[in-house]
GROMACS .gro file of N, CA, C and O in nm:
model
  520
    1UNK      N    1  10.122  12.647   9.436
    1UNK     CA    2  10.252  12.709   9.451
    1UNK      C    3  10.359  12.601   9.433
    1UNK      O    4  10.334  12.501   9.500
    2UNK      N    5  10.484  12.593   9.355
    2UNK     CA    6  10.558  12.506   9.299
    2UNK      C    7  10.655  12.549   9.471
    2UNK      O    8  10.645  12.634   9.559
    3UNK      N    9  10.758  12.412   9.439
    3UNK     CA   10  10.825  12.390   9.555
    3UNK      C   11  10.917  12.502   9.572
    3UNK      O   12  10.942  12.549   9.683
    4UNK      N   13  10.978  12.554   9.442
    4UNK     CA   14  11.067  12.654   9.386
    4UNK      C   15  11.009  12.787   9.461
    4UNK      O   16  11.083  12.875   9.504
    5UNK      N   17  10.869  12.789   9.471
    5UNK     CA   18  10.843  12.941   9.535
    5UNK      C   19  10.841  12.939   9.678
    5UNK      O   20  10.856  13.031   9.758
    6UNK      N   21  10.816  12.790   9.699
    6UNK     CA   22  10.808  12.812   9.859
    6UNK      C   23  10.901  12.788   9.913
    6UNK      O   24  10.899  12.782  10.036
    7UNK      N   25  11.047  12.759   9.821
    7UNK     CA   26  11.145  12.774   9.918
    7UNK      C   27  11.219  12.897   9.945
    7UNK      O   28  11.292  12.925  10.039
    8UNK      N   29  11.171  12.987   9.807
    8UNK     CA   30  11.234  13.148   9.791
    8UNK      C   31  11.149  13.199   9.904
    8UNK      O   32  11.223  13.275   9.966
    9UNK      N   33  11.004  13.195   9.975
    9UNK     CA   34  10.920  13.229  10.094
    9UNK      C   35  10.941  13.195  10.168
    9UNK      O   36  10.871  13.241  10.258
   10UNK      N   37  11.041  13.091  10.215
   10UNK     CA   38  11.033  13.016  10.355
   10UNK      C   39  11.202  13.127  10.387
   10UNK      O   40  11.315  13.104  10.344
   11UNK      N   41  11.165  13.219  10.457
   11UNK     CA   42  11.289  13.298  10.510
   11UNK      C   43  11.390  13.194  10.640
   11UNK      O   44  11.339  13.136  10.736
   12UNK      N   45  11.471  13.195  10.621
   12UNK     CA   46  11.534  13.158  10.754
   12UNK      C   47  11.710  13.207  10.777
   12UNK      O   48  11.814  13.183  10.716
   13UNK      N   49  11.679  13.274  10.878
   13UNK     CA   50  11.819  13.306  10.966
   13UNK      C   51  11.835  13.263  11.091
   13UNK      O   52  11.765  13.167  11.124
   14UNK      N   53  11.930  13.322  11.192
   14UNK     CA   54  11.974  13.268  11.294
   14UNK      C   55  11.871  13.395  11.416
   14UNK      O   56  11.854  13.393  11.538
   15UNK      N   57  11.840  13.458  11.346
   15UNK     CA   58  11.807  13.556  11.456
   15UNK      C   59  11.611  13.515  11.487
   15UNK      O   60  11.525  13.468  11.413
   16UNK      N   61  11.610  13.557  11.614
   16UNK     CA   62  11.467  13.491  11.654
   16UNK      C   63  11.350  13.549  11.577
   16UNK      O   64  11.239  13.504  11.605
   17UNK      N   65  11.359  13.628  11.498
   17UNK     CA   66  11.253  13.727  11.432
   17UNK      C   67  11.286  13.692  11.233
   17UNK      O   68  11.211  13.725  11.141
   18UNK      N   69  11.427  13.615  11.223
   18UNK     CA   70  11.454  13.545  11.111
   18UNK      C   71  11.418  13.436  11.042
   18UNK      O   72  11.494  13.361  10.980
   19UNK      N   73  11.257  13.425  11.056
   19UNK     CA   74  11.201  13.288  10.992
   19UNK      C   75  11.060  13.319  10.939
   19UNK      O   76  10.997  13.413  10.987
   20UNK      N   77  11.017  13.255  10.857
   20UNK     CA   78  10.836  13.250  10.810
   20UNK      C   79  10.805  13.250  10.919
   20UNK      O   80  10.773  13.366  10.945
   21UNK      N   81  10.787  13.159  11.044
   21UNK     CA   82  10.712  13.165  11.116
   21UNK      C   83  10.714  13.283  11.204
   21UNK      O   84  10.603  13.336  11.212
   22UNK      N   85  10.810  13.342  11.275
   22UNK     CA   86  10.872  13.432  11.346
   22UNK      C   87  10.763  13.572  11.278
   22UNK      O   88  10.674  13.642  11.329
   23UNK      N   89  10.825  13.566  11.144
   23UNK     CA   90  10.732  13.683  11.092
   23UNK      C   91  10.602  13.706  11.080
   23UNK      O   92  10.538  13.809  11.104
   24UNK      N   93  10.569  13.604  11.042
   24UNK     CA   94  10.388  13.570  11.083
   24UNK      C   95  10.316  13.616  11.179
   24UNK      O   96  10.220  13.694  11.176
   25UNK      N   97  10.373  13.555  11.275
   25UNK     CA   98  10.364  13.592  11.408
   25UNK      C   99  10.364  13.735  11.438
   25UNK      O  100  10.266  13.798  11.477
   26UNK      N  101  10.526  13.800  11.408
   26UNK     CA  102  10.502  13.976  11.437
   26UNK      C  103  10.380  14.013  11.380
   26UNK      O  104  10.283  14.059  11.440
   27UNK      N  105  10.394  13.980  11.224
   27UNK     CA  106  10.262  14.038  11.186
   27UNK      C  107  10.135  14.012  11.226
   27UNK      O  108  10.059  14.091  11.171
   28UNK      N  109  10.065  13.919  11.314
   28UNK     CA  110   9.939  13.894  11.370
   28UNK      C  111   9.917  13.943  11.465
   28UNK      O  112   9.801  13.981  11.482
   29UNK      N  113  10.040  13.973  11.601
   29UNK     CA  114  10.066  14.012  11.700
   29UNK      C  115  10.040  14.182  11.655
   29UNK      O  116   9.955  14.233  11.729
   30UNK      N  117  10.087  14.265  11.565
   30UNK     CA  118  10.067  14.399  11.536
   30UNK      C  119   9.978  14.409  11.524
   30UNK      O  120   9.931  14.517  11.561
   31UNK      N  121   9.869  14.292  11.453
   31UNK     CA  122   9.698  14.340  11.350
   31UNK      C  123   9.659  14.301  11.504
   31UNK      O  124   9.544  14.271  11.472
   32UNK      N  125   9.660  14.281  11.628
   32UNK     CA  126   9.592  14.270  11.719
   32UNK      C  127   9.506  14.130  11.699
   32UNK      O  128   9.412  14.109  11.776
   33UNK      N  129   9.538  14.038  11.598
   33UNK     CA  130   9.426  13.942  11.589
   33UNK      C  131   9.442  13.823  11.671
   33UNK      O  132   9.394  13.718  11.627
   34UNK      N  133   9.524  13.822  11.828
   34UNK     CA  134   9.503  13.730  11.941
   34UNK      C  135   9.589  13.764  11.991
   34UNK      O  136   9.654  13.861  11.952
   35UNK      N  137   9.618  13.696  12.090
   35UNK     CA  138   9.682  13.710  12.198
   35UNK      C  139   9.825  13.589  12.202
   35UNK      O  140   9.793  13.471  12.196
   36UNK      N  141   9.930  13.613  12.209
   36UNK     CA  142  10.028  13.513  12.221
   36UNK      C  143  10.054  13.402  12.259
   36UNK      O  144  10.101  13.304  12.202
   37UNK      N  145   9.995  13.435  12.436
   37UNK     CA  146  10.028  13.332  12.491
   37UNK      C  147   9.934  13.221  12.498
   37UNK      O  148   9.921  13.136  12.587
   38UNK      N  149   9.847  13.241  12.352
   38UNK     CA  150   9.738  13.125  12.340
   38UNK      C  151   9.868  13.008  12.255
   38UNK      O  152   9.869  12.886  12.241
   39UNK      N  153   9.946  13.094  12.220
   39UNK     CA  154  10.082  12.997  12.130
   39UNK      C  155  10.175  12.934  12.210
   39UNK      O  156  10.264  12.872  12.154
   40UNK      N  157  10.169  12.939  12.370
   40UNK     CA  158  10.249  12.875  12.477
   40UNK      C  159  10.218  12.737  12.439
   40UNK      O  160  10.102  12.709  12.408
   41UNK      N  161  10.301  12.659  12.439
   41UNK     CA  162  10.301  12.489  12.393
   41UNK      C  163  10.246  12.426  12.535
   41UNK      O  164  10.262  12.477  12.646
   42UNK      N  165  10.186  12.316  12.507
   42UNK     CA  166  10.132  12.228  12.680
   42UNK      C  167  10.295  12.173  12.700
   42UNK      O  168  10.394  12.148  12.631
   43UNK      N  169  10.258  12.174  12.830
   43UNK     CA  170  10.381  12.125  12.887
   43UNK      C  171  10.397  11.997  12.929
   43UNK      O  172  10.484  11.969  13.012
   44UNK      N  173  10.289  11.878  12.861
   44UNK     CA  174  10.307  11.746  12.835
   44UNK      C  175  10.334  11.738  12.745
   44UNK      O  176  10.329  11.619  12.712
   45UNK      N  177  10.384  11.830  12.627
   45UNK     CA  178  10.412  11.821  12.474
   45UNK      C  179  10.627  11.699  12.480
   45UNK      O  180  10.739  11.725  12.523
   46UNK      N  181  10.599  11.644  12.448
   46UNK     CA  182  10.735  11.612  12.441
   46UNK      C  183  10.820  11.635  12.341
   46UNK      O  184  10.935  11.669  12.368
   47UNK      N  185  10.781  11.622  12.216
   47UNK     CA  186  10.842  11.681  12.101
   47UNK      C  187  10.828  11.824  12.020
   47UNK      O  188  10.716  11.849  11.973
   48UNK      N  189  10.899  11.888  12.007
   48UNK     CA  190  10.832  12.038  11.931
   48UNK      C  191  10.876  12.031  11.785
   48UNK      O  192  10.995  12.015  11.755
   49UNK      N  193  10.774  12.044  11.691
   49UNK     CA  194  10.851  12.065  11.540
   49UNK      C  195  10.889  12.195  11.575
   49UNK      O  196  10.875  12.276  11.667
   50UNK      N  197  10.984  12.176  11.379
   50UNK     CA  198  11.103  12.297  11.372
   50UNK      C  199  10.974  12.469  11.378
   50UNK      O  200  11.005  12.584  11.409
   51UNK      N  201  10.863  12.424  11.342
   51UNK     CA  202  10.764  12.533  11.329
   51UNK      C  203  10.695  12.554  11.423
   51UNK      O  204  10.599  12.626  11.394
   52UNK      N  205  10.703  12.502  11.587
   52UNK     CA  206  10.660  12.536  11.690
   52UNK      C  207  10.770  12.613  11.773
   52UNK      O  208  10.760  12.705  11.854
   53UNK      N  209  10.901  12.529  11.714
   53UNK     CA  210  11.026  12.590  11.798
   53UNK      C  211  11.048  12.759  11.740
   53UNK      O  212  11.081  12.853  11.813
   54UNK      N  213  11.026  12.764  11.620
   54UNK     CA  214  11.087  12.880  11.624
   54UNK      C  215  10.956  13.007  11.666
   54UNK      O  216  10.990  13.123  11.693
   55UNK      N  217  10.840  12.972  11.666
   55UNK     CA  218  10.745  13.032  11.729
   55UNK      C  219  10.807  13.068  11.879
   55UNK      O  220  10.832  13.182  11.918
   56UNK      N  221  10.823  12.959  11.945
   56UNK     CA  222  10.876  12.968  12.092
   56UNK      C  223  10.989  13.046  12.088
   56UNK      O  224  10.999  13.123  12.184
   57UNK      N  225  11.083  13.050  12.002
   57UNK     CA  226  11.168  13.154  12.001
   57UNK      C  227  11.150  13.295  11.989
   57UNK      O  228  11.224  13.370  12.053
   58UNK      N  229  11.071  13.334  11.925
   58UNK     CA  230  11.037  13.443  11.885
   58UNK      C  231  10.934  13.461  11.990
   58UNK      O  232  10.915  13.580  12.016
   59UNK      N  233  10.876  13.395  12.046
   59UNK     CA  234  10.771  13.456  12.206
   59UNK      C  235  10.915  13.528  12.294
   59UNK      O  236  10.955  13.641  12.318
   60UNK      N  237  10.954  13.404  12.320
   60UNK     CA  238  11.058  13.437  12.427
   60UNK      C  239  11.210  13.564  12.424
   60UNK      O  240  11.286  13.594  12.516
   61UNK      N  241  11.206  13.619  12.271
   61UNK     CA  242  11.248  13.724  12.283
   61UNK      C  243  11.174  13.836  12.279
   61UNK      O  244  11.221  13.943  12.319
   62UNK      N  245  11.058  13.825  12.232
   62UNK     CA  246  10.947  13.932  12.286
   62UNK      C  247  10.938  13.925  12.454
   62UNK      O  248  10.945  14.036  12.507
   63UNK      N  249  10.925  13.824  12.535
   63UNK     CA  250  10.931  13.829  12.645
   63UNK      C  251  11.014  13.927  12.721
   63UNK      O  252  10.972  14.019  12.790
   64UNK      N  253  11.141  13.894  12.697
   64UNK     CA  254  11.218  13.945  12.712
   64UNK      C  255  11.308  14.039  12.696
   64UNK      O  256  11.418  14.045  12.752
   65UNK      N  257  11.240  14.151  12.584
   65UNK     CA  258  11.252  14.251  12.553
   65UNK      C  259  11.256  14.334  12.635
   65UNK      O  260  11.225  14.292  12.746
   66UNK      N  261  11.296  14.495  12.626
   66UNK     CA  262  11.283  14.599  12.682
   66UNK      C  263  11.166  14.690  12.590
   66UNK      O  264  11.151  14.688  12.468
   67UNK      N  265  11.103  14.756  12.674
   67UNK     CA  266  10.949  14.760  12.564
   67UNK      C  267  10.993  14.897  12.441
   67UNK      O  268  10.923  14.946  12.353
   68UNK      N  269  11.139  14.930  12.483
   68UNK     CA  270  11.218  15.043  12.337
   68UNK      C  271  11.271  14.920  12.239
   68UNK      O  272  11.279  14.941  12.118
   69UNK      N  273  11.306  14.799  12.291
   69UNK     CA  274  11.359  14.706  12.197
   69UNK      C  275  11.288  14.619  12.110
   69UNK      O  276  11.332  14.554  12.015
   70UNK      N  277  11.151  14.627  12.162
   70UNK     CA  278  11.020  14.535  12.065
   70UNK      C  279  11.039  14.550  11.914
   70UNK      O  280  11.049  14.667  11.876
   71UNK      N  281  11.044  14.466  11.831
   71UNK     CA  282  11.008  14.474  11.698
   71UNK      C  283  10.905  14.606  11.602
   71UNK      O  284  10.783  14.599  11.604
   72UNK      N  285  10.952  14.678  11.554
   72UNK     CA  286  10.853  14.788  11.505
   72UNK      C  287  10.696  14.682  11.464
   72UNK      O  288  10.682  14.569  11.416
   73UNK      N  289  10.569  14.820  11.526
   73UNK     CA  290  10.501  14.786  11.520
   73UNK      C  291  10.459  14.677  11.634
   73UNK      O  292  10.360  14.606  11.619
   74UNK      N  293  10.516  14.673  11.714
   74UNK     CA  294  10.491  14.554  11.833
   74UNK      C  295  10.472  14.649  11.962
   74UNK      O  296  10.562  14.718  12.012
   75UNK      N  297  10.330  14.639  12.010
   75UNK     CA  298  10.321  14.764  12.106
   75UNK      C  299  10.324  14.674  12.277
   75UNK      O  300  10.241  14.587  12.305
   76UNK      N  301  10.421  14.712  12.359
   76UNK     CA  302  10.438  14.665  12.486
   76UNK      C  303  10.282  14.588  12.559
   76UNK      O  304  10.312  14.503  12.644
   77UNK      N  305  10.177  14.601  12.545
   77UNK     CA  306  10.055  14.562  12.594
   77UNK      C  307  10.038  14.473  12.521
   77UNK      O  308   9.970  14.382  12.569
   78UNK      N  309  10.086  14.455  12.381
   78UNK     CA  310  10.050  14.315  12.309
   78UNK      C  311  10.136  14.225  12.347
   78UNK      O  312  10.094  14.119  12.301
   79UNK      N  313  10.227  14.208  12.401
   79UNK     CA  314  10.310  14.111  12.464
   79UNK      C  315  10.339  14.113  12.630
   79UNK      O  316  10.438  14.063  12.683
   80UNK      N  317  10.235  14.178  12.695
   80UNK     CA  318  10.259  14.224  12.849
   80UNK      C  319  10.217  14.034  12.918
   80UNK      O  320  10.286  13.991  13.011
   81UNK      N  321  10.113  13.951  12.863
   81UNK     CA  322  10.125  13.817  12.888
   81UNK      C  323  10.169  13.741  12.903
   81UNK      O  324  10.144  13.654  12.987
   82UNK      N  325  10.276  13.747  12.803
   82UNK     CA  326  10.400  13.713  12.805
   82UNK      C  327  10.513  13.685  12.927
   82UNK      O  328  10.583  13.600  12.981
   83UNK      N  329  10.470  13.836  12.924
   83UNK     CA  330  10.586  13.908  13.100
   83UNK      C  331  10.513  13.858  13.211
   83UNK      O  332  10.571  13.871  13.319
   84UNK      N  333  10.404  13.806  13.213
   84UNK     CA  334  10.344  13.777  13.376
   84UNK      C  335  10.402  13.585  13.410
   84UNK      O  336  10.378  13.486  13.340
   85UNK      N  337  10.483  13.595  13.545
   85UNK     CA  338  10.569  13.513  13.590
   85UNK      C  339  10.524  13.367  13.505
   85UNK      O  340  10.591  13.317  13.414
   86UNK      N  341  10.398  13.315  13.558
   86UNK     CA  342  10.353  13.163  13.517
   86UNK      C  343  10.383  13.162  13.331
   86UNK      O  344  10.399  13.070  13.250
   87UNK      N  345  10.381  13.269  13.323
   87UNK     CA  346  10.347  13.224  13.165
   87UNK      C  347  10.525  13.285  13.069
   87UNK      O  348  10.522  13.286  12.946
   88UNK      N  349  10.620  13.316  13.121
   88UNK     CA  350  10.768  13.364  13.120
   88UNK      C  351  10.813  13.220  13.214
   88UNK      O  352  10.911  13.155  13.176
   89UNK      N  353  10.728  13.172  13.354
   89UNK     CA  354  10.830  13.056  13.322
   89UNK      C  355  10.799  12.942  13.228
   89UNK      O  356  10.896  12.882  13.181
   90UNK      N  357  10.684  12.905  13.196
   90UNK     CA  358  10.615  12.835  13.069
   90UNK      C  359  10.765  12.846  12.979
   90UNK      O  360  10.864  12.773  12.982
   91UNK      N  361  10.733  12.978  12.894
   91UNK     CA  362  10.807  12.996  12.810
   91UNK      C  363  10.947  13.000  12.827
   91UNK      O  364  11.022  13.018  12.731
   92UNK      N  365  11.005  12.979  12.991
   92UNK     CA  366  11.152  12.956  12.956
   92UNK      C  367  11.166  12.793  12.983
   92UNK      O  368  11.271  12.738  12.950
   93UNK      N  369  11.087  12.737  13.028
   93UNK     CA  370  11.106  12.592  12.980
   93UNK      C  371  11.073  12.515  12.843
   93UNK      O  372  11.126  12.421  12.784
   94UNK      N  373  10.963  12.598  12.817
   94UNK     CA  374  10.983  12.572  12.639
   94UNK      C  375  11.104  12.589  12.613
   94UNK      O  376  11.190  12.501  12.607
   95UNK      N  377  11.124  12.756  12.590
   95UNK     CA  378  11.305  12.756  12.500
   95UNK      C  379  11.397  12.693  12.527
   95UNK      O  380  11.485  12.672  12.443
   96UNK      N  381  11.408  12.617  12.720
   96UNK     CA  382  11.481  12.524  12.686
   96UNK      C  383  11.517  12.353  12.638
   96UNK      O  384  11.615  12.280  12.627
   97UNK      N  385  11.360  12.349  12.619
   97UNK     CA  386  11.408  12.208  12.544
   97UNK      C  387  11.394  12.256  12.412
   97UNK      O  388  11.404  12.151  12.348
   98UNK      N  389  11.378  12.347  12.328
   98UNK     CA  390  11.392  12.393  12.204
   98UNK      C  391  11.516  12.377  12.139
   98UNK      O  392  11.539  12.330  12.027
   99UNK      N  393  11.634  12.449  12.273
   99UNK     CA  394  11.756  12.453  12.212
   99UNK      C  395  11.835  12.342  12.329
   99UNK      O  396  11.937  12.381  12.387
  100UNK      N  397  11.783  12.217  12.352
  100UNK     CA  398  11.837  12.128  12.416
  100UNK      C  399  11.863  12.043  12.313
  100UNK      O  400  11.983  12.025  12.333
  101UNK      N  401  11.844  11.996  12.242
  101UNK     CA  402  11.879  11.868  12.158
  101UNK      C  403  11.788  11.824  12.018
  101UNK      O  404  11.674  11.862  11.992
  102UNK      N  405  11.856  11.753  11.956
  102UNK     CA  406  11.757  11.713  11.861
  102UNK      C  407  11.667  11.648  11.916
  102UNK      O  408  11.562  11.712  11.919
  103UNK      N  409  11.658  11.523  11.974
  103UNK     CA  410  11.528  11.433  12.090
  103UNK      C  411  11.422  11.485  12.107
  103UNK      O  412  11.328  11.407  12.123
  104UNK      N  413  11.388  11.650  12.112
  104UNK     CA  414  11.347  11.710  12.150
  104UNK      C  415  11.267  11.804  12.081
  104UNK      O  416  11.148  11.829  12.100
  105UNK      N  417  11.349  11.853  11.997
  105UNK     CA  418  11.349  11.969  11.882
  105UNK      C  419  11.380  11.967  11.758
  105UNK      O  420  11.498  11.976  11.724
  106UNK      N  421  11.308  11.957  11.693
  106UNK     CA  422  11.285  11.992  11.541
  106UNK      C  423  11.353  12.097  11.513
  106UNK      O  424  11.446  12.091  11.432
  107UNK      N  425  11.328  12.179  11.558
  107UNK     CA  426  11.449  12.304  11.562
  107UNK      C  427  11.562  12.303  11.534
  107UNK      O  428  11.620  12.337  11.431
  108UNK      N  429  11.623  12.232  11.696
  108UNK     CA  430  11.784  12.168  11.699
  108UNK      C  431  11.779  12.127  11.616
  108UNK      O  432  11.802  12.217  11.534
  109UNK      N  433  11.753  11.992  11.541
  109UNK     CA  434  11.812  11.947  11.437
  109UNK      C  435  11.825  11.991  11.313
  109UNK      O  436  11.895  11.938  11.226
  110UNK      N  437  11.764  12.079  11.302
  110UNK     CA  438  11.734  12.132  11.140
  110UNK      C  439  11.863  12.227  11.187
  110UNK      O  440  11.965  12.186  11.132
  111UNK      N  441  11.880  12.304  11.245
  111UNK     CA  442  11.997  12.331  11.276
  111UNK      C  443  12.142  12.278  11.311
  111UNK      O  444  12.243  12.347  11.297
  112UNK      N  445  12.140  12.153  11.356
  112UNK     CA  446  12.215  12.067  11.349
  112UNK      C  447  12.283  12.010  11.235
  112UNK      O  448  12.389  11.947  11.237
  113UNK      N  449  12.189  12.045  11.106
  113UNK     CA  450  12.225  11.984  11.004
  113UNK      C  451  12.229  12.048  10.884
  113UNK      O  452  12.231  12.006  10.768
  114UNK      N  453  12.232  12.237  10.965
  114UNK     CA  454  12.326  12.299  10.889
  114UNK      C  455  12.454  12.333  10.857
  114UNK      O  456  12.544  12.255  10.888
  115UNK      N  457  12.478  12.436  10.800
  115UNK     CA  458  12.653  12.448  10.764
  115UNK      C  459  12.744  12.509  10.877
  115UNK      O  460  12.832  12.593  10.859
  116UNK      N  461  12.707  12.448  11.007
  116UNK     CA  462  12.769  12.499  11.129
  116UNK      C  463  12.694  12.620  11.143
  116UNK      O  464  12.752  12.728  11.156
  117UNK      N  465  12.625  12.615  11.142
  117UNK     CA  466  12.528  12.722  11.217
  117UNK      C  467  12.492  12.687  11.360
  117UNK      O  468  12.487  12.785  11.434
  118UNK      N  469  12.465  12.567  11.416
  118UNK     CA  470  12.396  12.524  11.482
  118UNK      C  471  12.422  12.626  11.624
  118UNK      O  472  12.328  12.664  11.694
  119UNK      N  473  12.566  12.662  11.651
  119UNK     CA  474  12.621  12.732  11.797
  119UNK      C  475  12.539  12.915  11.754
  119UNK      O  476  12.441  12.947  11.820
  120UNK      N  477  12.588  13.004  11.657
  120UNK     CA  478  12.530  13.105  11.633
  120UNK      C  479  12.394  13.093  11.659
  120UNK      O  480  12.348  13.165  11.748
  121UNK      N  481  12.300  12.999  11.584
  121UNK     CA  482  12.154  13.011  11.592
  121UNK      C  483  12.140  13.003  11.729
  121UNK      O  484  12.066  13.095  11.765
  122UNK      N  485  12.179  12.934  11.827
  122UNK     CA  486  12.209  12.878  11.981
  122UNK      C  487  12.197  13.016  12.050
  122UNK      O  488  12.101  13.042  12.122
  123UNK      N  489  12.323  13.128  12.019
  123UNK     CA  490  12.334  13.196  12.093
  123UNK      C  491  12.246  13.324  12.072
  123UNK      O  492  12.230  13.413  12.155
  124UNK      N  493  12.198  13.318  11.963
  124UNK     CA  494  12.104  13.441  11.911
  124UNK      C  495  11.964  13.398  11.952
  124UNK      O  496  11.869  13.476  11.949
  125UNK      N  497  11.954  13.257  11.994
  125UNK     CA  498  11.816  13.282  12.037
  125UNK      C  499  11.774  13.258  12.203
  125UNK      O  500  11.669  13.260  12.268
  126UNK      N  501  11.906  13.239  12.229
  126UNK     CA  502  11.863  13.204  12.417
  126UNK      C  503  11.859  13.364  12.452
  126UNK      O  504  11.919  13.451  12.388
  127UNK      N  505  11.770  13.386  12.572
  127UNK     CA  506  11.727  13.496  12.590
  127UNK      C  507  11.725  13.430  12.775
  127UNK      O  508  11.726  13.308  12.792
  128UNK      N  509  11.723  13.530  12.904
  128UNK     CA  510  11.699  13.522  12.979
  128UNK      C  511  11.564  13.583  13.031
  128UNK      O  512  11.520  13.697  13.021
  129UNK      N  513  11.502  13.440  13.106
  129UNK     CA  514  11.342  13.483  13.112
  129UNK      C  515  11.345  13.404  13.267
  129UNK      O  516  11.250  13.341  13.312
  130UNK      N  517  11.467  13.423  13.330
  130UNK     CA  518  11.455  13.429  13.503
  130UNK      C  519  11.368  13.529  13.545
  130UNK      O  520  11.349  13.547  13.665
   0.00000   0.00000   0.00000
């Protein structure tokens, strides 16, 4: 595959369900072929690439969904793991060193070092997972 195709495939927006990876994900999560929170990052991880962060993004607004607001094709029991306390607070300390800094996140910076995107992408993907 030339570089030319994989950059027309590599989707990316600001919204948590707006990326290759993001989509991947819905789609594996629908075919039933595992379980999510096998994608929770260790929490000795210190650095996250831009392709773990936006995974973590896209958990954590499934988390935090209302189970009428899930992504079509995303059935409330495939993300109910998610919702159980240890593993929602996991995932809200992931998202926040995701969208804490570049130091941190692969994410941040690739966003950082877009065309001022960096605050929109910010606010479209923090989600509350108190």
């Amino acid at each position: 595959m030339s570089q030319e195709q994989n950059a027309q495939d590599d989707i990316w927006g600001t919204g948590p369900f707006d990326n290759s990876e993001a989509k991947e994900l819905l789609e594996d999560i629908a075919s039933g072929v595992f379980d999510p929170v096998h994608l929770l990052p260790d929490r000795s991880q210190r650095h996250l690439n831009a392709d773990e962060g936006q995974v973590i993004v896209a958990l954590a607004a499934l988390a935090a969904a209302d189970d009428a607001d899930l992504p079509e094709g995303i059935e409330p029991a495939a993300v109910s793991g998610l919702r159980e306390p240890a593993h929602r607070e996991r995932l809200r300390q992931s998202l926040e060193a995701v969208l804490a800094d570049a130091s941190v996140s692969g994410l941040y910076e690739r966003w950082q070092l877009s065309d001022g995107q960096l605050l929109e992408w910010k606010a479209q993907s923090w989600v509350d997972l108190s």
